[in-house]
Tab-separated table of C-alpha atoms in Angstrom:
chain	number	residue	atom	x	y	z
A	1	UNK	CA	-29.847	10.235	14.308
A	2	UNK	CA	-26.771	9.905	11.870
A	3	UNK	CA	-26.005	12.351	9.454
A	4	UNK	CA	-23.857	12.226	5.926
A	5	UNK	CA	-23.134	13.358	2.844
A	6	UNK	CA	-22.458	11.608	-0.460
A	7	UNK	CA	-22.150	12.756	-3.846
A	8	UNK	CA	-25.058	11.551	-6.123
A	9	UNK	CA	-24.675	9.894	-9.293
A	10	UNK	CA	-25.697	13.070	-11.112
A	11	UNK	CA	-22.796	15.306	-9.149
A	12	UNK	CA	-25.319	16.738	-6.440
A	13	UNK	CA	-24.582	16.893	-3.019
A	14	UNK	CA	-27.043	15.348	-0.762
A	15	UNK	CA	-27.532	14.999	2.866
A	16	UNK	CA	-28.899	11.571	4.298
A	17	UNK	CA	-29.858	10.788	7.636
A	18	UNK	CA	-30.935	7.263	9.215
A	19	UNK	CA	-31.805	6.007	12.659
A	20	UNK	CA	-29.022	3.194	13.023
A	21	UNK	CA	-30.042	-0.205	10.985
A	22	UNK	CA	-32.444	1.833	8.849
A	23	UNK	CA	-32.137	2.831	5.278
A	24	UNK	CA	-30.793	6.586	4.983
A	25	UNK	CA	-33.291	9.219	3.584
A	26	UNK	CA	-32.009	12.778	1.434
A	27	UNK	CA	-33.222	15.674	3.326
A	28	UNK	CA	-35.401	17.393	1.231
A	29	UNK	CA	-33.766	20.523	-0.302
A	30	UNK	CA	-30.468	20.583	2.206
A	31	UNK	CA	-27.671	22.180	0.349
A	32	UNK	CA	-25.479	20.662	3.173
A	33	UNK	CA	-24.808	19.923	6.525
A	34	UNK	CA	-23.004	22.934	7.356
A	35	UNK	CA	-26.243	24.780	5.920
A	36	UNK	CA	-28.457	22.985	8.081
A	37	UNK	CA	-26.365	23.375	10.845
A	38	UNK	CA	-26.133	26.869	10.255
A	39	UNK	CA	-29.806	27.408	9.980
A	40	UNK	CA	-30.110	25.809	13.352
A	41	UNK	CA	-27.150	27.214	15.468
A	42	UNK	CA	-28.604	30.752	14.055
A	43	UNK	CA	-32.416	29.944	14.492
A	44	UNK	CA	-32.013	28.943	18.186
A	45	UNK	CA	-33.426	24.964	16.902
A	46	UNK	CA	-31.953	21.561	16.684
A	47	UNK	CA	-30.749	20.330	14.237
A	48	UNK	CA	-33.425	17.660	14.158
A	49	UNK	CA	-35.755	19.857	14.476
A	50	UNK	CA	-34.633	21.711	11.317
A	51	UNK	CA	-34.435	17.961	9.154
A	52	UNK	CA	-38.360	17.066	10.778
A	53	UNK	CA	-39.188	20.102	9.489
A	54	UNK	CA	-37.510	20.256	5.469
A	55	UNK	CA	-39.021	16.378	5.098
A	56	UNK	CA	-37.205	13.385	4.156
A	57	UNK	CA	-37.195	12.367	-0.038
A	58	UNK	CA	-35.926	8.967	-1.841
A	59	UNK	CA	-33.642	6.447	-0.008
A	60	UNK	CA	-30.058	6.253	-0.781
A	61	UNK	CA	-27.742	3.206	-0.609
A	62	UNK	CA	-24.773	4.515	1.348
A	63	UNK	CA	-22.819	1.638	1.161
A	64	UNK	CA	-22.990	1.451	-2.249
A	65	UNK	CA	-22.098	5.005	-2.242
A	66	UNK	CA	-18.929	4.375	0.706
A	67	UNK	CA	-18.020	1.899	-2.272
A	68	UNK	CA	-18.180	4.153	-5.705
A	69	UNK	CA	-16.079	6.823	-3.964
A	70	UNK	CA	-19.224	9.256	-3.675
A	71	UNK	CA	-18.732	9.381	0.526
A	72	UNK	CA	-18.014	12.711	1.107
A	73	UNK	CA	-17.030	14.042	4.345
A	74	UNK	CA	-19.611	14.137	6.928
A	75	UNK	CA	-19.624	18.302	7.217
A	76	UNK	CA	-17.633	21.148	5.043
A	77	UNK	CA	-17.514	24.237	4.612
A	78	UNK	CA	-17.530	26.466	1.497
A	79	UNK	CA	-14.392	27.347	2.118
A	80	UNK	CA	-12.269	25.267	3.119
A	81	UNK	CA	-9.867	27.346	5.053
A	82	UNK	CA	-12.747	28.151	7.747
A	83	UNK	CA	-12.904	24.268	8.703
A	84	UNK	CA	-10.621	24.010	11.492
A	85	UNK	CA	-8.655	20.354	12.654
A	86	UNK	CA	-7.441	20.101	15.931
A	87	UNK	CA	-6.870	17.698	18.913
A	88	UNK	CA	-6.070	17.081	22.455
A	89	UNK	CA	-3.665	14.181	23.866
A	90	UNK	CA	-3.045	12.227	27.045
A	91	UNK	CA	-6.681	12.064	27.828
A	92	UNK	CA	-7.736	8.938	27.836
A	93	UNK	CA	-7.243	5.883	30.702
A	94	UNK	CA	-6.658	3.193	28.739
A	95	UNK	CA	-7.526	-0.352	29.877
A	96	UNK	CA	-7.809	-1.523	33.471
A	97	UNK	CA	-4.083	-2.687	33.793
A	98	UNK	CA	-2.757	0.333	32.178
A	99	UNK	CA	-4.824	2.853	34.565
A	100	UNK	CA	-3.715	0.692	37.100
A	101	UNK	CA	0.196	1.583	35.984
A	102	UNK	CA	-0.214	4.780	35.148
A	103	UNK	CA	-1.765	5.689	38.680
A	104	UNK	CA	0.908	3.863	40.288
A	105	UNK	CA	3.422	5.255	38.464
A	106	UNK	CA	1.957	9.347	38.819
A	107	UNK	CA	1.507	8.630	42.424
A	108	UNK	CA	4.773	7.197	43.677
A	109	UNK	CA	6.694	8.632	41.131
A	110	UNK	CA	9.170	11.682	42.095
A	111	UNK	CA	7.991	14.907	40.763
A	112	UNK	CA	11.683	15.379	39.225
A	113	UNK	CA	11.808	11.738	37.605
A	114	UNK	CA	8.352	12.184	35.761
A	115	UNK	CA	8.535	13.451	31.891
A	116	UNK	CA	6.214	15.739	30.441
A	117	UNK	CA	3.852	13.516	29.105
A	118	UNK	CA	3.594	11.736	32.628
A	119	UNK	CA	2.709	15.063	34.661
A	120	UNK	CA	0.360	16.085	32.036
A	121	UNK	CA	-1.381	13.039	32.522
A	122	UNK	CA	-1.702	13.338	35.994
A	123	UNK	CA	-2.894	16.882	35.693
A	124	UNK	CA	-5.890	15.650	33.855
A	125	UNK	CA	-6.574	12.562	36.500
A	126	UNK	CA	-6.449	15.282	39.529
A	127	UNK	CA	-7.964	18.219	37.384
A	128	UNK	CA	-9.482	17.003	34.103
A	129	UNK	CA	-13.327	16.596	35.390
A	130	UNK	CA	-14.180	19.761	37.012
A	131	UNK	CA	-17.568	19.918	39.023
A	132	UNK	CA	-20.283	21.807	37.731
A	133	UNK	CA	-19.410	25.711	37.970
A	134	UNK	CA	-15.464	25.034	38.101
A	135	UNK	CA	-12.820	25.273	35.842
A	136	UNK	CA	-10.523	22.271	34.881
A	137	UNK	CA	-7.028	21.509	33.804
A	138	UNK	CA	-5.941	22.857	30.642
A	139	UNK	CA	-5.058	19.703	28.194
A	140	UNK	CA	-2.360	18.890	25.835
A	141	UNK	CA	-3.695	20.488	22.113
A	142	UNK	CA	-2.201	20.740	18.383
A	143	UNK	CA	-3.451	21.966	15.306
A	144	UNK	CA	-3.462	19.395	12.427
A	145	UNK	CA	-4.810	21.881	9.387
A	146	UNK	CA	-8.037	22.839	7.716
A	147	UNK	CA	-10.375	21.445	5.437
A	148	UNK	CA	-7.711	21.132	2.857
A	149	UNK	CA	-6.038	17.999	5.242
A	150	UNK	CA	-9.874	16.905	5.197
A	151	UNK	CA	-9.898	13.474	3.822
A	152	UNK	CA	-13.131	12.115	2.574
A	153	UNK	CA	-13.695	8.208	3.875
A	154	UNK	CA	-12.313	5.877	1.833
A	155	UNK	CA	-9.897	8.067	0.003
A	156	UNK	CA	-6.822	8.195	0.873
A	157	UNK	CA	-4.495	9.763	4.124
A	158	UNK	CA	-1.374	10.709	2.024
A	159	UNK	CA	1.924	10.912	4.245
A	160	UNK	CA	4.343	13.172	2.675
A	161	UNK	CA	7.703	12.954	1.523
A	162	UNK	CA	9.247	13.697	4.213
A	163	UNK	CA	7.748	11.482	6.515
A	164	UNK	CA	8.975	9.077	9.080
A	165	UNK	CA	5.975	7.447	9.475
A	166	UNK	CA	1.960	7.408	8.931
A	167	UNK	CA	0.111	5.917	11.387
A	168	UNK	CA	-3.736	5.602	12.425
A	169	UNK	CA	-5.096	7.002	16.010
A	170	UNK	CA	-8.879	6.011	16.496
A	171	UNK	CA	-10.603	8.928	18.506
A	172	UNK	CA	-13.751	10.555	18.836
A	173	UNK	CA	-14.402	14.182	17.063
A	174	UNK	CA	-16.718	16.189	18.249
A	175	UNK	CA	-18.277	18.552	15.125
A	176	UNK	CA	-19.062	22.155	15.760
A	177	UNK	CA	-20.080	25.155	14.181
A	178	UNK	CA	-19.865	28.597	14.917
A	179	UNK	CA	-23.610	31.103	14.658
A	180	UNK	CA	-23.644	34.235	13.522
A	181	UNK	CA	-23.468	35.701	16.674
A	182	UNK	CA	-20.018	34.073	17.596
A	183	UNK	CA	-21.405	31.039	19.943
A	184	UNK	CA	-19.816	27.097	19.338
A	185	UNK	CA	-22.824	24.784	18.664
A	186	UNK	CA	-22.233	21.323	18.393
A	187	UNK	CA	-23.542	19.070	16.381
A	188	UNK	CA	-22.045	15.391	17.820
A	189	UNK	CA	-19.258	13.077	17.505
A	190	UNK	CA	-17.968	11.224	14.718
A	191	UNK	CA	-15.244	8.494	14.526
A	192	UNK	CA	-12.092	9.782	13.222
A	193	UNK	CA	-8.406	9.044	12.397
A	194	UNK	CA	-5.970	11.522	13.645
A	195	UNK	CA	-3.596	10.386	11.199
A	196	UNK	CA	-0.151	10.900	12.676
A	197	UNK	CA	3.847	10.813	12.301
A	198	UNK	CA	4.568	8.942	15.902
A	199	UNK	CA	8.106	7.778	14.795
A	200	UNK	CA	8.916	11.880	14.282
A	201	UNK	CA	7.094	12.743	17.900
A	202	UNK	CA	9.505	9.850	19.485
A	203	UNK	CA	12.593	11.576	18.402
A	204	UNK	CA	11.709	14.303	20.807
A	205	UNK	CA	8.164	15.526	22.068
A	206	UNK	CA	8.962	18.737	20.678
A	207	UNK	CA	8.490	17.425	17.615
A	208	UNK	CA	5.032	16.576	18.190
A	209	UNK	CA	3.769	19.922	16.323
A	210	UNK	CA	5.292	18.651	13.364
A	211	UNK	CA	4.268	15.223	13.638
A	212	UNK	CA	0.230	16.239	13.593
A	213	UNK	CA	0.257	18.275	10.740
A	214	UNK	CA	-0.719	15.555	8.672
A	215	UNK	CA	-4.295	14.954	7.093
A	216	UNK	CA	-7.045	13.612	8.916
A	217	UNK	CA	-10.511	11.618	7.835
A	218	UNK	CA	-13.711	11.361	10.089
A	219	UNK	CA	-17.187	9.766	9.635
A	220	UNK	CA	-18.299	8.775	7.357
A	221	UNK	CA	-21.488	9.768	10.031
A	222	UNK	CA	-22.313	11.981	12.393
A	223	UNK	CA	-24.227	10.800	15.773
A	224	UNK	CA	-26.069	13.912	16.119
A	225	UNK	CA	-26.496	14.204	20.342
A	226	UNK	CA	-24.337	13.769	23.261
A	227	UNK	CA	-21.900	11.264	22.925
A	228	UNK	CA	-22.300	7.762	25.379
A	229	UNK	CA	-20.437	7.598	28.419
A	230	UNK	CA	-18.889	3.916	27.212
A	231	UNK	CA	-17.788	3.872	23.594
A	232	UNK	CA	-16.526	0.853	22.479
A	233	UNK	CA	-14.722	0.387	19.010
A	234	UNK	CA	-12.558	-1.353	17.129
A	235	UNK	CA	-9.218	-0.345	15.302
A	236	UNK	CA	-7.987	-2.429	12.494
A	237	UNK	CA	-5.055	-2.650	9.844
A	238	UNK	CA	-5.391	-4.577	6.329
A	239	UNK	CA	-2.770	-5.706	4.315
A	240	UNK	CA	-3.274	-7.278	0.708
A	241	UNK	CA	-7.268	-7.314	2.033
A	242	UNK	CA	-5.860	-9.703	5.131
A	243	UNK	CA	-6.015	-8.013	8.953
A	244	UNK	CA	-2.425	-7.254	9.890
A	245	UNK	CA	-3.690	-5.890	13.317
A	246	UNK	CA	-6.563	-5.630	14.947
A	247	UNK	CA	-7.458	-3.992	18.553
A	248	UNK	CA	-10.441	-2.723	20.661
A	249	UNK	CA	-10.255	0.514	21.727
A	250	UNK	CA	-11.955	2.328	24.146
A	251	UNK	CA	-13.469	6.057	24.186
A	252	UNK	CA	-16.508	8.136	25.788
A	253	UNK	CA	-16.366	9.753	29.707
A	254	UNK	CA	-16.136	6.751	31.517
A	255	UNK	CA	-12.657	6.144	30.073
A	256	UNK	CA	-11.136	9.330	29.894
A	257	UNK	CA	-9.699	11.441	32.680
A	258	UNK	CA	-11.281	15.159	30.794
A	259	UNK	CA	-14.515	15.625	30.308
A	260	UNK	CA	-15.841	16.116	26.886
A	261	UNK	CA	-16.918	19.579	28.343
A	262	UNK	CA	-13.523	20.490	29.781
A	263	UNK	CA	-11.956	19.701	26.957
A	264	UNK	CA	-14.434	21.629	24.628
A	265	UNK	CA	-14.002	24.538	27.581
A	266	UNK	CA	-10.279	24.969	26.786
A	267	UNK	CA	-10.785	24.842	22.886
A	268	UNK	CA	-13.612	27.223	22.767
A	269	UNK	CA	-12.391	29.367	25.068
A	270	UNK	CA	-10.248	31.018	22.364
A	271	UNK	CA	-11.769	34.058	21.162
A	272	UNK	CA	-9.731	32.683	17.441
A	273	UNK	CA	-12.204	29.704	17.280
A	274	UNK	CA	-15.317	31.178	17.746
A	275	UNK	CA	-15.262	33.215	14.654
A	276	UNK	CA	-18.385	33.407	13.058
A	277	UNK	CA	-19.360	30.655	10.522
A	278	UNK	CA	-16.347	28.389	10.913
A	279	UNK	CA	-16.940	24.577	11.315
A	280	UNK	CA	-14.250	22.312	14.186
A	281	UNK	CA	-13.358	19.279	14.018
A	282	UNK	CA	-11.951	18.777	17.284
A	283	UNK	CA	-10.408	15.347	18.003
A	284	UNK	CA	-10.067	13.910	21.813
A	285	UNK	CA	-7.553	11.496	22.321
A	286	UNK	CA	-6.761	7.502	22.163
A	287	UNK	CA	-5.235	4.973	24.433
A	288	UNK	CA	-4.667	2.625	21.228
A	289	UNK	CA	-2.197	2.634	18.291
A	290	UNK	CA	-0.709	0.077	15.996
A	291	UNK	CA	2.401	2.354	16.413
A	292	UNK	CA	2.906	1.342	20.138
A	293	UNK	CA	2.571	-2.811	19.303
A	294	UNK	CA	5.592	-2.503	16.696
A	295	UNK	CA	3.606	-2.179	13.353
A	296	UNK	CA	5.032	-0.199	10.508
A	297	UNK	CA	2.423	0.843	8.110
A	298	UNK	CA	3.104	0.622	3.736
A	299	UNK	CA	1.529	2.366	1.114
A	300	UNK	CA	-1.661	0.025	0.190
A	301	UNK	CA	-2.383	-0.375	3.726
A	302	UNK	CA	-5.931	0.078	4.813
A	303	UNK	CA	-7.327	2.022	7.980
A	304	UNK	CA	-10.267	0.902	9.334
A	305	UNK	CA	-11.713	2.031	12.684
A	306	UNK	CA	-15.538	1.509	13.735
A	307	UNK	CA	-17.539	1.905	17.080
A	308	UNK	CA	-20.772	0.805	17.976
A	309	UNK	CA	-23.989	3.100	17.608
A	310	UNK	CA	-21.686	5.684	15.136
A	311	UNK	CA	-22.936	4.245	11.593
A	312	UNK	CA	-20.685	2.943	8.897
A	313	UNK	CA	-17.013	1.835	9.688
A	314	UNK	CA	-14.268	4.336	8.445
A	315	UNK	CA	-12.082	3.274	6.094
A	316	UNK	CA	-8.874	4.881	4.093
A	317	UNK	CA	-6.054	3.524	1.947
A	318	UNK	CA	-2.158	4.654	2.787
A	319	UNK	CA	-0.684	6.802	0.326
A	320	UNK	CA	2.403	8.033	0.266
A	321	UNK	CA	3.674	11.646	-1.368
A	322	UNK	CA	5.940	11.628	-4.162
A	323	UNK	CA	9.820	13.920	-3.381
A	324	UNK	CA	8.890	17.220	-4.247
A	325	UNK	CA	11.150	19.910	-4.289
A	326	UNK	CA	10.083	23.249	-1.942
A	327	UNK	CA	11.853	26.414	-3.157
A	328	UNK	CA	11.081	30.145	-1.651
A	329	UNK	CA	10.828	32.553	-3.884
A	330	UNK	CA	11.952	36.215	-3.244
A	331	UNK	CA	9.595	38.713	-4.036
């Protein structure tokens, strides 16, 4: 089942769901997905089971919808400042030749001569899938910002200022909520783009804090379930409505050195994300970015990023902030 939300013509919020290739449906008196979810995670159902049992009403168009800028983000929250953005890096393989590389590299490599990046990725290849009962390696993780960074699909990721650079990473989010009683409940995985600075990270990987707090967009659906062991995608870059770049890119277990469950482990297993209520949006990694093959993204430039069985393509416009200036005030 996929999951939205749109905005309808009369300024209602509605949630539609759809079984991919069929028409979406309103869920009959659903104030929201983080309601239903809510009602669910608290009420010990699924979150099918809670949409079987409101109904479905009238079908919407959604791609008419995705086109009159009334796609809204797949799940918020009241208030915004209890939606929560974050990631983890390094954790996927990449393709064949690049696995092949890396392995070569972490294996023969001198422990002294490897950088950072290197022997985290090699913790997560020794440590990252942990059998049942055991504990795995800790990944990378940043914080990118909460639901004011949100970005609904096709509006746009707005660099700022004081950028060096805004560039797409296709990934996987996984979309959680937390019951009453302080437990994570997912609901699935939605595409997203963990809209980035990479030329500020390459200056020095300390940097990378700074470089992900940047906004980020996701959906504009939500596979409700377990995500597929194989997801394929593709990322793409349009320029003056022309591809600039375009590149398969690969997500889902079977190409990752964590497992979805580690990584969730080592998110979760902060005591300051399971606060009662708030919603995650917790983004796991790419091996593909236009960054890495030389592009340089412009204002106008659109992001588009899609993967099979995950509903409607995702799709945002570059912006870039006007110079502002930032004064602190005294008090």
């Amino acid at each position: 089942m996929l999951i939205s939300q749109i905005r309808m013509q009369d300024g209602s919020v509605a949630v539609a769901v759809r079984v991919p290739g069929e028409a979406a449906r309103v869920v009959k008196g659903a104030e929201s997905v983080y309601a239903l979810a809510m009602e669910a995670a608290n009420g010990g159902k699924s979150l099918k089971d809670v949409v079987d049992a409101k109904g479905l009403a009238e079908a919407v168009d959604l791609e008419k919808a995705y086109a009159e800028g009334r796609m809204l983000p797949p799940i918020t929250h009241p208030d915004p400042a209890h939606l929560h953005l974050t990631g983890t890096g390094l954790t996927h393989l990449g393709s064949a030749a690049t696995r092949d590389a890396m392995h070569k590299k972490t294996t023969e490599a001198a422990e002294e001569t490897l950088t950072d990046s290197m022997k985290m990725f090699r913790m997560g290849l020794e440590g990252g899938k942990p059998k049942p009962g055991e504990k795995g390696v800790q990944p990378e993780w940043f914080y990118k910002g909460n639901g004011s960074a949100a970005v609904a699909p096709g509006q746009p990721l707005t660099s700022p200022f004081f950028a060096e650079d805004g560039g797409e990473e296709p990934e996987m989010a996984g979309i959680y909520v937390i019951s009453d009683k302080g437990v994570p409940y997912r609901l699935g995985f939605a595409v997203a783009n963990e809209f980035s600075d990479h030329k500020t990270e390459r200056v020095n990987y300390l940097w990378l804090a700074h470089s992900k707090l940047r906004q980020a967009s996701f959906g504009p659906e939500i596979r409700v379930g377990a995500a597929p062991d194989d997801i394929r995608g593709t990322s793409r870059i349009l320029r003056g409505g022309k591809v600039l770049w375009e590149k398969p890119f690969l997500s889902g277990e079977a190409n990752m050195s964590h497992s979805f469950a580690n990584l969730e482990y080592h998110h979760f297993k902060y005591e300051l994300f399971r606060v009662p209520g708030d919603v995650h949006v917790h983004m796991f990694g790419t091996a593909t970015l236009s960054f890495g093959d030389g592009i340089r993204t412009e204002a106008g430039d659109v992001f588009e990023i899609e993967a099979a069985g995950f509903g409607l393509a995702l799709r945002n416009p570059l912006a870039i902030s006007e110079e502002e200036e930032i004064a602190i005030h005294q008090l």
